Amino acid sequence: MSISTATATPAPRLRRPRRDIGPLDYTKRAWMRLLLAVNFVFLYFPIVALIAFSFNDSKRNITWQGFTFKYYTQAFNNNALQDAFTNSLMIAAISTAVSTVLGTMLGVALHRYRFPAKDVVESWVHLPIVIPEICMGVAMLALFALIKFPLGLATVIVSHIAFSIPFVAVVVRARMAGFDLSLEEASRDLGANQWQTFWNVTFPYLIPGAVAGGLLALTLSLDDFVITFFTSGPGSTTFPIKIYSMVRFSVTPEVNAASTILIVLTLTLTVVAMAMQGRGGNKKI
Amino acid sequence: MTEKPGIISIRNVSRRFGTVTAVHTVSLEIGEGEFFALLGPSGCGKTTLLRMLAGFESPTEGEIVIAGIPMLGVDPNRRPVNMVFQSYAVFPHMTVEQNVGYGLRVTGVARAEAAERVKEALSLVKLGGFEGRMPSQLSGGQRQRVALARALVKRPKVLLLDEPLSALDAKLREAMQIELVRLQKTVGITFVIVTHDQDEALSMANRIAVMEAGRVRQVAAPADLYEFPNSRFVAGFIGKLNLFEGRVAGVQDGKLALDIKGLDRIAVPFDGHASGEIAIAIRPEKLRLDRQPSAADRIGVRGRVSEVAYYGNESHVYLKTDDGTSVTANVPNSARSTRPTIVVGDELWASWDAADTLVLTE
Ligand SMILES: Nc1ncnc2c1ncn2[C@@H]1O[C@H](COP(=O)(O)OP(=O)(O)O)[C@@H](O)[C@H]1O
Ligand SMILES: [Mg+2]
């Protein structure tokens, strides 16, 4: 030891070593940061503009004339818009309730049971998520035409339930993937029957998944346009479709105001859904 | 051990999963108040057997009788047994108190009585004062106590424990071994414990079934198992061995005469039946090391020290004999000294009393 330190080599020149930038150190690269900024602008500028101009005191949407709430008042007093909003809420409420229950059951079943052709069933479950919405819409319309079911609120609700179930099922299934099956066995071992076990042990565990899935279904239903467009009939116009029809005449600040309301609503629901999922994740041991 | 039919009778039980036979025609009688261990290497079917007792698996063949009642078709929630799971399976969304009281609540035990029993069970596992804690606020050892209390509060006839100590660190494990034995004595019910750790089984159980590949190889008390193993597998699984291969030469003065490779002809006391190829074994702590040839009444072999491992209380001395066989001797460090008395390269005689020889016929 002492010998080797006695014949010390000349001290290396002090230079701060240049740290390599790792492949995932995005924020260390200037051009990446620029790209990120540009992306944010493209993504959010239109939305910010939309919201800003909903307060614009001008009939046209081009120049800023001053702040006003009058288009919100106008939107609230627009009966057709009100009806559409009520429709949307009703459709969303019913389809969410039904699809959450069915989707949760499906998610639990997919997690729990092995049955013949399970892979096939799973792919079918995912199908509505991946196939283009327009195809879903056309298919739904064709179905209702085939069975001669008049288009209206009922058809919209049924369609919304149909496309929401897979989303709920996928979220619930993901939640269940972390479930320790010995918890159910412990419950059975301690004297609980299968129903007691489900309600006392399994259900509390899957609640965050079901709630997140349900909120997802609610958001999807609230702002769905394509499928609703194909399956709605007279008297079942929803909020997004109403906005679309208003835009076809002219983009007035009233449209902006209505859109802003929809944005705030869906954003709130999404944030709540994410919070629920986050909390569920933390509660796991 | 027990003369009357046991609290658990396992009769010719097999369990197959597809082509895998996890448990192969096992028969066991477990007596009331026993601390019984199922011991074997990983994958030998211990858990499967335990789960059949709890009712989570059903035997493909054979019969299980618990407390005189055949268990065929009896659901887990209707069996007089409770289980402590390997993962503890403490309900994460319930407090300690709710966890322990769960089994009483779902079976409709009156609230006042349940509260009393929960309190009692918690103090039994020394968790008084933890009632309001959530499982995420407990250490692994405390979670295990919750699992224990939760099972014991049901007052089962038999408590089943699947590798209860495997997730604990070494210190805690030893404390918990003592704790479990104390607990079993206190409550007086039958404990059936699954473990792959021989020390755990030897130190806790009063009877051990050693399993290999789905079969029970030997059932005996710890000392019998260690000193009189019936097979190479059991001898090798429980404790360490020096193994010598050889064949039976005949009977000589009422003793078994053996020709063992690397040793001369030896005669050992043996009252079983043996012929043909055979193995003998000697435990490392039964060997004595000398610098001179050992006494004539002992079986001895000469070797050169190839390695010495120091463990504080004892040293393990590894010898190589002339024909290349390795022999390990455990030597207690009974005198206080820092100077090793045996060093690599020493030529020594390892010897043992013929009566200590294990004759392994299978
Ligand atoms: N549910 C099951 N399905 C298929 N094979 C299983 C199942 N449970 C256990 N086995 C198999 O049975 C054998 C014994 O398993 P197990 O009882 O868990 O062993 P141990 O607890 O002794 O480690 C293993 O080969 C295991 O793969
Ligand atoms: Mg196991």
JSON list of N, CA, C and O and ligand atoms in Angstrom, two decimals, chain B residues 46-47 86 162-163 194, ligand 2:
[
{"chain": "B", "resi": 46, "resn": "LYS", "atom": "N", "xyz": [-45.65, -29.96, -1.03]},
{"chain": "B", "resi": 46, "resn": "LYS", "atom": "CA", "xyz": [-46.05, -29.60, 0.33]},
{"chain": "B", "resi": 46, "resn": "LYS", "atom": "C", "xyz": [-47.26, -28.69, 0.34]},
{"chain": "B", "resi": 46, "resn": "LYS", "atom": "O", "xyz": [-48.24, -28.94, 1.03]},
{"chain": "B", "resi": 47, "resn": "THR", "atom": "N", "xyz": [-47.16, -27.62, -0.45]},
{"chain": "B", "resi": 47, "resn": "THR", "atom": "CA", "xyz": [-48.25, -26.65, -0.46]},
{"chain": "B", "resi": 47, "resn": "THR", "atom": "C", "xyz": [-49.53, -27.29, -0.97]},
{"chain": "B", "resi": 47, "resn": "THR", "atom": "O", "xyz": [-50.61, -27.07, -0.42]},
{"chain": "B", "resi": 86, "resn": "GLN", "atom": "N", "xyz": [-48.71, -18.05, 2.83]},
{"chain": "B", "resi": 86, "resn": "GLN", "atom": "CA", "xyz": [-47.30, -17.70, 2.66]},
{"chain": "B", "resi": 86, "resn": "GLN", "atom": "C", "xyz": [-47.14, -16.19, 2.47]},
{"chain": "B", "resi": 86, "resn": "GLN", "atom": "O", "xyz": [-46.23, -15.58, 2.99]},
{"chain": "B", "resi": 162, "resn": "ASP", "atom": "N", "xyz": [-48.26, -22.15, 5.82]},
{"chain": "B", "resi": 162, "resn": "ASP", "atom": "CA", "xyz": [-47.47, -22.41, 4.62]},
{"chain": "B", "resi": 162, "resn": "ASP", "atom": "C", "xyz": [-46.23, -21.53, 4.63]},
{"chain": "B", "resi": 162, "resn": "ASP", "atom": "O", "xyz": [-46.32, -20.32, 4.42]},
{"chain": "B", "resi": 163, "resn": "GLU", "atom": "N", "xyz": [-45.08, -22.12, 4.84]},
{"chain": "B", "resi": 163, "resn": "GLU", "atom": "CA", "xyz": [-43.80, -21.39, 4.86]},
{"chain": "B", "resi": 163, "resn": "GLU", "atom": "C", "xyz": [-43.94, -20.07, 5.60]},
{"chain": "B", "resi": 163, "resn": "GLU", "atom": "O", "xyz": [-43.65, -19.01, 5.04]},
{"chain": "B", "resi": 194, "resn": "VAL", "atom": "N", "xyz": [-45.68, -26.07, 6.80]},
{"chain": "B", "resi": 194, "resn": "VAL", "atom": "CA", "xyz": [-44.95, -26.45, 5.61]},
{"chain": "B", "resi": 194, "resn": "VAL", "atom": "C", "xyz": [-43.66, -25.67, 5.57]},
{"chain": "B", "resi": 194, "resn": "VAL", "atom": "O", "xyz": [-43.66, -24.46, 5.82]},
{"chain": "C", "resi": 2, "resn": "MG", "atom": "MG", "xyz": [-44.91, -24.14, -1.42]}
]
